[in-house]
PDB file of C-alpha atoms in Angstrom:
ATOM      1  CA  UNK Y  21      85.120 102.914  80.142  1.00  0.00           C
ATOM      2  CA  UNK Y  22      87.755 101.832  82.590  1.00  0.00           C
ATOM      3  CA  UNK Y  23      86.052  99.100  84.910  1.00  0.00           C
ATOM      4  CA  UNK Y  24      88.498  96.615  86.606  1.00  0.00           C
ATOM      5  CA  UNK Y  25      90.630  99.631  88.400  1.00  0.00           C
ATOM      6  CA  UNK Y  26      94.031  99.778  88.763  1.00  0.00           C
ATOM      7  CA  UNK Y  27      96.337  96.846  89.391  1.00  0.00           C
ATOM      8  CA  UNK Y  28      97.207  95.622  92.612  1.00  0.00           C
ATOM      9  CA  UNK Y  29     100.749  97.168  92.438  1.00  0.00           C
ATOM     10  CA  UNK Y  30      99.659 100.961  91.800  1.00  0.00           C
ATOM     11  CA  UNK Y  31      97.593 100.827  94.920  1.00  0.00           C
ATOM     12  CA  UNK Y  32      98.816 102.378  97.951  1.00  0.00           C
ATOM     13  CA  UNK Y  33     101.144  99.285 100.223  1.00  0.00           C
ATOM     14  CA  UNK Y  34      99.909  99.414 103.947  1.00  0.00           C
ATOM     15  CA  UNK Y  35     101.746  98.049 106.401  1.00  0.00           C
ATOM     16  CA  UNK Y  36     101.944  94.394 107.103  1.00  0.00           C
ATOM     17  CA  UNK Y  37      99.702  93.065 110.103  1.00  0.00           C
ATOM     18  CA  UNK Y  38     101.628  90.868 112.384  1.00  0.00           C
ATOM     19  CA  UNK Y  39     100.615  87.233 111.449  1.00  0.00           C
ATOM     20  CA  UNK Y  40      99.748  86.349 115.177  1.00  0.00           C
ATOM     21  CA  UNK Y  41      97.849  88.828 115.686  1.00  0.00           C
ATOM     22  CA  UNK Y  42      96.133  88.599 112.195  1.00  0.00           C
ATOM     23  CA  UNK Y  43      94.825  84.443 112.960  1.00  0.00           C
ATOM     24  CA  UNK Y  44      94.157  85.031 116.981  1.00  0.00           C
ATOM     25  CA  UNK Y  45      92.144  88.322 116.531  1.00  0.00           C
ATOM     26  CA  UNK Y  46      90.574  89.073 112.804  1.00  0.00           C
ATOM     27  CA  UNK Y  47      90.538  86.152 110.982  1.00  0.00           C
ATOM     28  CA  UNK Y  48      90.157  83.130 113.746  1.00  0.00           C
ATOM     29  CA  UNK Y  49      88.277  80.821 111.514  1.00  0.00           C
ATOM     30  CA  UNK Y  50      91.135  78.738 110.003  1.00  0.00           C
ATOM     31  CA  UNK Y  51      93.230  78.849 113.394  1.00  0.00           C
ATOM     32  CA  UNK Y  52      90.135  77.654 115.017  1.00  0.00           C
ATOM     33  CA  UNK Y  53      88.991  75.087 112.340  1.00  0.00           C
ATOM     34  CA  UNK Y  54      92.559  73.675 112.537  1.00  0.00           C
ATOM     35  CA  UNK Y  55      92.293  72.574 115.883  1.00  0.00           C
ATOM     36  CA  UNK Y  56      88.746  71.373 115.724  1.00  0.00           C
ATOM     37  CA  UNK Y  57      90.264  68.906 112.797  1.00  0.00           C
ATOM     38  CA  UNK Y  58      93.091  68.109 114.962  1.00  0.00           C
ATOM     39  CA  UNK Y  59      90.753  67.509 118.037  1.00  0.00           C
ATOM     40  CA  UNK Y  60      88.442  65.179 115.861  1.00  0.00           C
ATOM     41  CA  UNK Y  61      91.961  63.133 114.996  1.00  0.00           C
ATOM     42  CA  UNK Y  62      92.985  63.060 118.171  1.00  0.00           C
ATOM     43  CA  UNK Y  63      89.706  61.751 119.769  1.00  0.00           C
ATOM     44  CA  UNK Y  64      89.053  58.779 116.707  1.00  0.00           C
ATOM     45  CA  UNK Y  65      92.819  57.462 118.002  1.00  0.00           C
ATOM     46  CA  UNK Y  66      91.468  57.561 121.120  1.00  0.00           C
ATOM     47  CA  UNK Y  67      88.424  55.241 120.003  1.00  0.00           C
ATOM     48  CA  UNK Y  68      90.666  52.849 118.258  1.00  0.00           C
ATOM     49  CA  UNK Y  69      93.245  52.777 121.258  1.00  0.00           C
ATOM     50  CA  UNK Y  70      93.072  50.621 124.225  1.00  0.00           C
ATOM     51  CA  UNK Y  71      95.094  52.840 126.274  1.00  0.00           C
ATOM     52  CA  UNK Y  72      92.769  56.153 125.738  1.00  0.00           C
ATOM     53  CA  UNK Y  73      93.624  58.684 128.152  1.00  0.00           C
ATOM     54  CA  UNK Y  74      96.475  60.379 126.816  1.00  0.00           C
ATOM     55  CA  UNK Y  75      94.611  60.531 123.378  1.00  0.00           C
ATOM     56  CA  UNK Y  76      91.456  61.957 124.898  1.00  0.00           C
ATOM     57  CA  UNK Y  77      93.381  64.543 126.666  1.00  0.00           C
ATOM     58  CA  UNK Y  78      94.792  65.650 123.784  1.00  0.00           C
ATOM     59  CA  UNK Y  79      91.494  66.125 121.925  1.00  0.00           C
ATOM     60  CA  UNK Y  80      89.685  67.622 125.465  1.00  0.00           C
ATOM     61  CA  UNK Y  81      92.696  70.329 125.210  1.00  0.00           C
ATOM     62  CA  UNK Y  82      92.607  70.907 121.538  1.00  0.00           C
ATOM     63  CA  UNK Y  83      88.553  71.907 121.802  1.00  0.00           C
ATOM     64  CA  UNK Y  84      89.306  74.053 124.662  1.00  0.00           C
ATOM     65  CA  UNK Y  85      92.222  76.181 122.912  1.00  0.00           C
ATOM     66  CA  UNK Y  86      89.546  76.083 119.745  1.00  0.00           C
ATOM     67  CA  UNK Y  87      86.978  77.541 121.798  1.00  0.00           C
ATOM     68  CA  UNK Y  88      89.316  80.164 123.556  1.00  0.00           C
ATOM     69  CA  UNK Y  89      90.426  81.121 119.840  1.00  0.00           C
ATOM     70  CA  UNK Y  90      87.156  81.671 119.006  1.00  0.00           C
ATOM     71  CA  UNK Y  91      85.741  83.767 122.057  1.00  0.00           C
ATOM     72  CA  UNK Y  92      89.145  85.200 121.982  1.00  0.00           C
ATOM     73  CA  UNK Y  93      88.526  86.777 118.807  1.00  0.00           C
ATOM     74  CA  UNK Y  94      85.250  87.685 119.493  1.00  0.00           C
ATOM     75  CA  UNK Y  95      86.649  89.676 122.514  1.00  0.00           C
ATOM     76  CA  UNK Y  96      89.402  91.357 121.480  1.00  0.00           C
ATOM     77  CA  UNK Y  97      89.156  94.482 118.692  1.00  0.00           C
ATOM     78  CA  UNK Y  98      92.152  95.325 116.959  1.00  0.00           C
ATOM     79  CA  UNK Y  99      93.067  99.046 116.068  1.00  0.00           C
ATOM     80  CA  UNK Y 100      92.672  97.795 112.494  1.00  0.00           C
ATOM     81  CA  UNK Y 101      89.537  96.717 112.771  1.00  0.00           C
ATOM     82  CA  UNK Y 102      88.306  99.560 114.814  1.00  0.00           C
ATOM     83  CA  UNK Y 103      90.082 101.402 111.641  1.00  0.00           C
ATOM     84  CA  UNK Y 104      87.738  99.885 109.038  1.00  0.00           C
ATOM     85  CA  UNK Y 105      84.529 100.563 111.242  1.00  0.00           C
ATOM     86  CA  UNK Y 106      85.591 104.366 111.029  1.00  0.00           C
ATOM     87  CA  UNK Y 107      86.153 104.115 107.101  1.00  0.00           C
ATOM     88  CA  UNK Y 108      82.389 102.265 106.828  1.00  0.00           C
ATOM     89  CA  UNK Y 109      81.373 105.159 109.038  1.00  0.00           C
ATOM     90  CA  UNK Y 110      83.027 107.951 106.696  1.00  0.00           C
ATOM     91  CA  UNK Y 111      82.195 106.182 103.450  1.00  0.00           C
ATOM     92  CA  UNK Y 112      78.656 106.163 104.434  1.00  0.00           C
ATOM     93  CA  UNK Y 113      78.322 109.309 106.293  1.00  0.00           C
ATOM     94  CA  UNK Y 114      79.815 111.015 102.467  1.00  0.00           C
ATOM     95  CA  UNK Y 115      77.575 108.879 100.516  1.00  0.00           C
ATOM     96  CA  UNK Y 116      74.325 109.537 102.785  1.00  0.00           C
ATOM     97  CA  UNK Y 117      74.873 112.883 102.250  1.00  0.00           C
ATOM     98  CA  UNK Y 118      75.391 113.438 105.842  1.00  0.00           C
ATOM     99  CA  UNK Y 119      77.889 116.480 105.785  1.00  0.00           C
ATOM    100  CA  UNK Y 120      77.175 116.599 110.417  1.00  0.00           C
ATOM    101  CA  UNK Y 121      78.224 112.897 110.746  1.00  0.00           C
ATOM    102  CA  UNK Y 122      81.508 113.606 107.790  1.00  0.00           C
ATOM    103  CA  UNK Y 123      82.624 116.730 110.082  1.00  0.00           C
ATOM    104  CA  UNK Y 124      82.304 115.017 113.491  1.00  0.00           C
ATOM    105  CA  UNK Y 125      84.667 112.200 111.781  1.00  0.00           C
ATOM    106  CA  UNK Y 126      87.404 114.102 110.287  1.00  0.00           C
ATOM    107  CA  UNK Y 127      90.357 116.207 112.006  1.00  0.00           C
ATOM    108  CA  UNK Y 128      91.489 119.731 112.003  1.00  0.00           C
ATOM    109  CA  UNK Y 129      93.508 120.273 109.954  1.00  0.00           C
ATOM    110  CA  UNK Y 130      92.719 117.463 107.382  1.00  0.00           C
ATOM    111  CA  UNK Y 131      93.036 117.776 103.913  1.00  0.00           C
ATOM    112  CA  UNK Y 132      91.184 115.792 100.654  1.00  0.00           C
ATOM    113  CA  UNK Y 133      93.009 115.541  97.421  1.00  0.00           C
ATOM    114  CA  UNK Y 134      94.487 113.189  94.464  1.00  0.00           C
ATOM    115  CA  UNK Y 135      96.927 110.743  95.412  1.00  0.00           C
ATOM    116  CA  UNK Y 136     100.277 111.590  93.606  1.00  0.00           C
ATOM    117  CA  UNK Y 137      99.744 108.261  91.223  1.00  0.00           C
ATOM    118  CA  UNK Y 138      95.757 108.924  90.925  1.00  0.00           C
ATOM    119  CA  UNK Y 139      94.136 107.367  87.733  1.00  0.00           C
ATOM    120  CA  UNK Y 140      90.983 107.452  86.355  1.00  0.00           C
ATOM    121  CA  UNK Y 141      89.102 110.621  87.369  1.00  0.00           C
ATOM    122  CA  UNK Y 142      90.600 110.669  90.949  1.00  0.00           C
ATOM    123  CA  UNK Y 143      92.902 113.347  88.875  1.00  0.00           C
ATOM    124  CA  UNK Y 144      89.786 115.288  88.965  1.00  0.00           C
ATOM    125  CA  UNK Y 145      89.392 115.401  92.640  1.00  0.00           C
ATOM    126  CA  UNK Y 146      89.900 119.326  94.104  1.00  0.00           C
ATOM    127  CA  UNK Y 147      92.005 119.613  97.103  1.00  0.00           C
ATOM    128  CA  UNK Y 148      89.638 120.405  99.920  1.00  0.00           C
ATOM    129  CA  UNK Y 149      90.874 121.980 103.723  1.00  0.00           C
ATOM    130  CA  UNK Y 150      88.218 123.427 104.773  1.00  0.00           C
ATOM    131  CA  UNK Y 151      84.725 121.949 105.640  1.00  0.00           C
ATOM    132  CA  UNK Y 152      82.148 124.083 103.918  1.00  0.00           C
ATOM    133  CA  UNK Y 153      83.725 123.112 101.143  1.00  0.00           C
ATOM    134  CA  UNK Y 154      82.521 119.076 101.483  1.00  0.00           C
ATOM    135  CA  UNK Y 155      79.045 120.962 102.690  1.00  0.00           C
ATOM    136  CA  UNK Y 156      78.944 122.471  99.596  1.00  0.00           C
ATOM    137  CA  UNK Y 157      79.806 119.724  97.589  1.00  0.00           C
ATOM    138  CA  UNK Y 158      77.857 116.793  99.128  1.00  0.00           C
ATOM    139  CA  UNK Y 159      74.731 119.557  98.698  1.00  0.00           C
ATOM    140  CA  UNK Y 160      75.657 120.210  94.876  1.00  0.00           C
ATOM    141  CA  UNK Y 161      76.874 116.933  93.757  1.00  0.00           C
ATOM    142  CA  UNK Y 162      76.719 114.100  96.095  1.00  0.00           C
ATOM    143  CA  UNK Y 163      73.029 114.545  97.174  1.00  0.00           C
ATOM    144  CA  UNK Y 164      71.226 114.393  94.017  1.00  0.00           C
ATOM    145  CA  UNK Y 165      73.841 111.757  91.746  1.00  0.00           C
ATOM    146  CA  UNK Y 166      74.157 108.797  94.634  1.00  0.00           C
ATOM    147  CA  UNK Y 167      71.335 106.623  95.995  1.00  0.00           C
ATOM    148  CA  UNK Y 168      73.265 104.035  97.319  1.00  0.00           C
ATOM    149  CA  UNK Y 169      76.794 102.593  97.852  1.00  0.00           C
ATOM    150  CA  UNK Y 170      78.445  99.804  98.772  1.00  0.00           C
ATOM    151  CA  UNK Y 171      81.910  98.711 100.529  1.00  0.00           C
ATOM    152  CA  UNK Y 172      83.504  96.201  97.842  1.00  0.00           C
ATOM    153  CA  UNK Y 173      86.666  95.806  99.907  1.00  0.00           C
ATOM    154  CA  UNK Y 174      88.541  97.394 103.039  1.00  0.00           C
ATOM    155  CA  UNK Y 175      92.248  97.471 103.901  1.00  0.00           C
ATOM    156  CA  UNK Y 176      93.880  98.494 107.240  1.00  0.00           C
ATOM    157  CA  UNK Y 177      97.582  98.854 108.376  1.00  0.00           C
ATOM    158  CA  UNK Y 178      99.085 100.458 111.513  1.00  0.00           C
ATOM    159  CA  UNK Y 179     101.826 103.043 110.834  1.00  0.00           C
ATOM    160  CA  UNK Y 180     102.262 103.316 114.470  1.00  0.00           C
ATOM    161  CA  UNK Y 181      99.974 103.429 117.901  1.00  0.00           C
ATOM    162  CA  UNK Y 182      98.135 106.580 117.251  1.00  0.00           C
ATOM    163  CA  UNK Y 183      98.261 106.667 113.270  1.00  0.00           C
ATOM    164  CA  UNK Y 184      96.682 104.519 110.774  1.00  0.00           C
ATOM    165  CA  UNK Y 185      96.100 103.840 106.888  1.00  0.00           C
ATOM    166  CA  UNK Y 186      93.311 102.582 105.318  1.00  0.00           C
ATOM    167  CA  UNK Y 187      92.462 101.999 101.727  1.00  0.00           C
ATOM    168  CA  UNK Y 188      89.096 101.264 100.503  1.00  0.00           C
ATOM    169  CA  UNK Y 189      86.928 100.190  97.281  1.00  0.00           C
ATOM    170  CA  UNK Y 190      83.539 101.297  96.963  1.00  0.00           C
ATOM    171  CA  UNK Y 191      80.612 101.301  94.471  1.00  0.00           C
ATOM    172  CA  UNK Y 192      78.154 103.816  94.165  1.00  0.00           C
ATOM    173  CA  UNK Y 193      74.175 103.848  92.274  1.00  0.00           C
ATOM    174  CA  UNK Y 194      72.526 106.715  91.313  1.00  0.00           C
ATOM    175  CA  UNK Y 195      68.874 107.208  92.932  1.00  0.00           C
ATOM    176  CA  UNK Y 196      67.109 105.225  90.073  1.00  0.00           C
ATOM    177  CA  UNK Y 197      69.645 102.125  90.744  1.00  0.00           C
ATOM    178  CA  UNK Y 198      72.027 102.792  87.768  1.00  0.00           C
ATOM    179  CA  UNK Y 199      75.700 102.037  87.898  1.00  0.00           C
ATOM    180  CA  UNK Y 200      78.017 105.503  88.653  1.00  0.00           C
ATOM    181  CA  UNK Y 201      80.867 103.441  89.452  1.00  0.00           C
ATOM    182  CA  UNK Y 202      83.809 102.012  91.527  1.00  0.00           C
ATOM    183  CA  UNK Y 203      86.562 104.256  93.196  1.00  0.00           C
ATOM    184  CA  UNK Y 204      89.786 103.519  95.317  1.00  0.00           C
ATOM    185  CA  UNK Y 205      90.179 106.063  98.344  1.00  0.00           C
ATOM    186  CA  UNK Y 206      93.066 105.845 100.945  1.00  0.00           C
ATOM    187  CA  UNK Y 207      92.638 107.556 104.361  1.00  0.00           C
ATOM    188  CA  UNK Y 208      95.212 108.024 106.817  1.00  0.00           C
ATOM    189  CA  UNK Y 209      93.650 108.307 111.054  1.00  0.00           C
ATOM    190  CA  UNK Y 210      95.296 109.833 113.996  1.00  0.00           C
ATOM    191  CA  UNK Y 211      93.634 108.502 117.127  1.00  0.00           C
ATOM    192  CA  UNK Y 212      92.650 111.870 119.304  1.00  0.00           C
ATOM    193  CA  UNK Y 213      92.136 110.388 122.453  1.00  0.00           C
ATOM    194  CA  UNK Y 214      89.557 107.328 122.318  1.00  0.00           C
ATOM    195  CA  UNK Y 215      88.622 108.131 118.950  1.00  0.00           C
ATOM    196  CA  UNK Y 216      90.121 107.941 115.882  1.00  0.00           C
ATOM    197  CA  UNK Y 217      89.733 110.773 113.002  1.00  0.00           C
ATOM    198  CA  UNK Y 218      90.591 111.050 109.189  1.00  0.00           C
ATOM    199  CA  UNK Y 219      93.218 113.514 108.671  1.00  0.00           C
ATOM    200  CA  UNK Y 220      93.993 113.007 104.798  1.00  0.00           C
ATOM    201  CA  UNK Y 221      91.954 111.235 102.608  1.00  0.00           C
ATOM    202  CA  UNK Y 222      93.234 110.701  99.221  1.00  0.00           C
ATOM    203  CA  UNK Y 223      91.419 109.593  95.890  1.00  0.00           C
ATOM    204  CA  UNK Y 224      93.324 106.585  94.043  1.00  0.00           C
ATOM    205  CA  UNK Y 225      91.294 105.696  91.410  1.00  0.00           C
ATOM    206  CA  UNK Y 226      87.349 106.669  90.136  1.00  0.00           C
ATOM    207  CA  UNK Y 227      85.888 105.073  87.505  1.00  0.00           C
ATOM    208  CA  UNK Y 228      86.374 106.852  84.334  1.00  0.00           C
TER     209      UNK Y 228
END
């Protein structure tokens, strides 16, 4: 049984996040640790120096741009983050068996299908346009095979302002707690307003 899933080169690419954007706004910690090291250096030259001022400065400003990173980030939500909220909210909404909160999170038209290099049992996956079609499948299959599932990993990219990728790994138990497996699934968003809905979501890779 295929475990490990595809390599990293068969997955879907995403676009690139800009780098700037990527250390100010989702992923602070080693901007902000940076300068807090920096700061600390800063103020023990000031300690050792008879002339401490310009020293101290340095380390006063240093903690202050640390501490702006940091509420910064805390502040500010990027469309790619916002992205893999609404994948957490899809994945589970599927997995729950929820087939009200998986309708009020996809588009019309959207569409559910293989991806054209699926592996593993993704092959398997029908394609689906129409919604009683995911009722009728997360009442036949989903319902009584998963229990539980859980988000293993979460990509995002930005194809432009209103459209978005995002690929995503998840693992799934059935209701007495044994393994069912892993699966890749990429979903591409179109942002409808203030919201942002799934308007193709494609299977990758399933276990199998």
């Amino acid at each position: 049984m295929q475990i490990l899933g595809p390599d990293e080169g068969s997955l879907p690419a995403l676009p690139k996040t800009p780098l700037l954007e990527h250390w100010l706004f989702e992923s602070p910690t080693l901007l902000t640790g940076l300068l807090v090291v920096l700061g600390v250096v800063a103020l023990i030259a000031a300690l050792r120096r008879k002339k401490k001022l310009a020293p101290l400065i340095g380390a006063v400003v240093l903690f202050v741009l640390a501490a702006g990173v940091y509420v910064t980030a805390g502040l500010v939500t990027t469309d790619r983050e916002v992205l893999m909220g609404r994948t957490a909210e899809l994945v589970g909404a599927v997995a729950e068996g929820n087939a009200d909160g998986v309708r009020a999170i996809l588009a019309e038209p959207f569409r559910i299908n293989p991806s054209d290099n699926a592996s593993g049992n993704a092959r398997r996956v029908p394609r689906i346009t129409d919604f009683e079609q995911i009722r009728t499948a997360i009442e036949k299959w989903i319902n009584p095979l998963i229990g539980s599932h859980q988000i293993l990993e979460t990509r995002a990219g930005m194809e432009g302002p209103s459209i978005g990728r995002t690929l995503v790994r998840v693992r799934v138990r059935m209701p007495d707690g044994g393994l069912l497996g892993h699966s890749w699934w990429e979903i591409e968003w179109r942002r409808s307003g203030d919201t942002w809905l799934a308007t193709r979501i494609e299977a990758v890779w399933i276990q199998g």
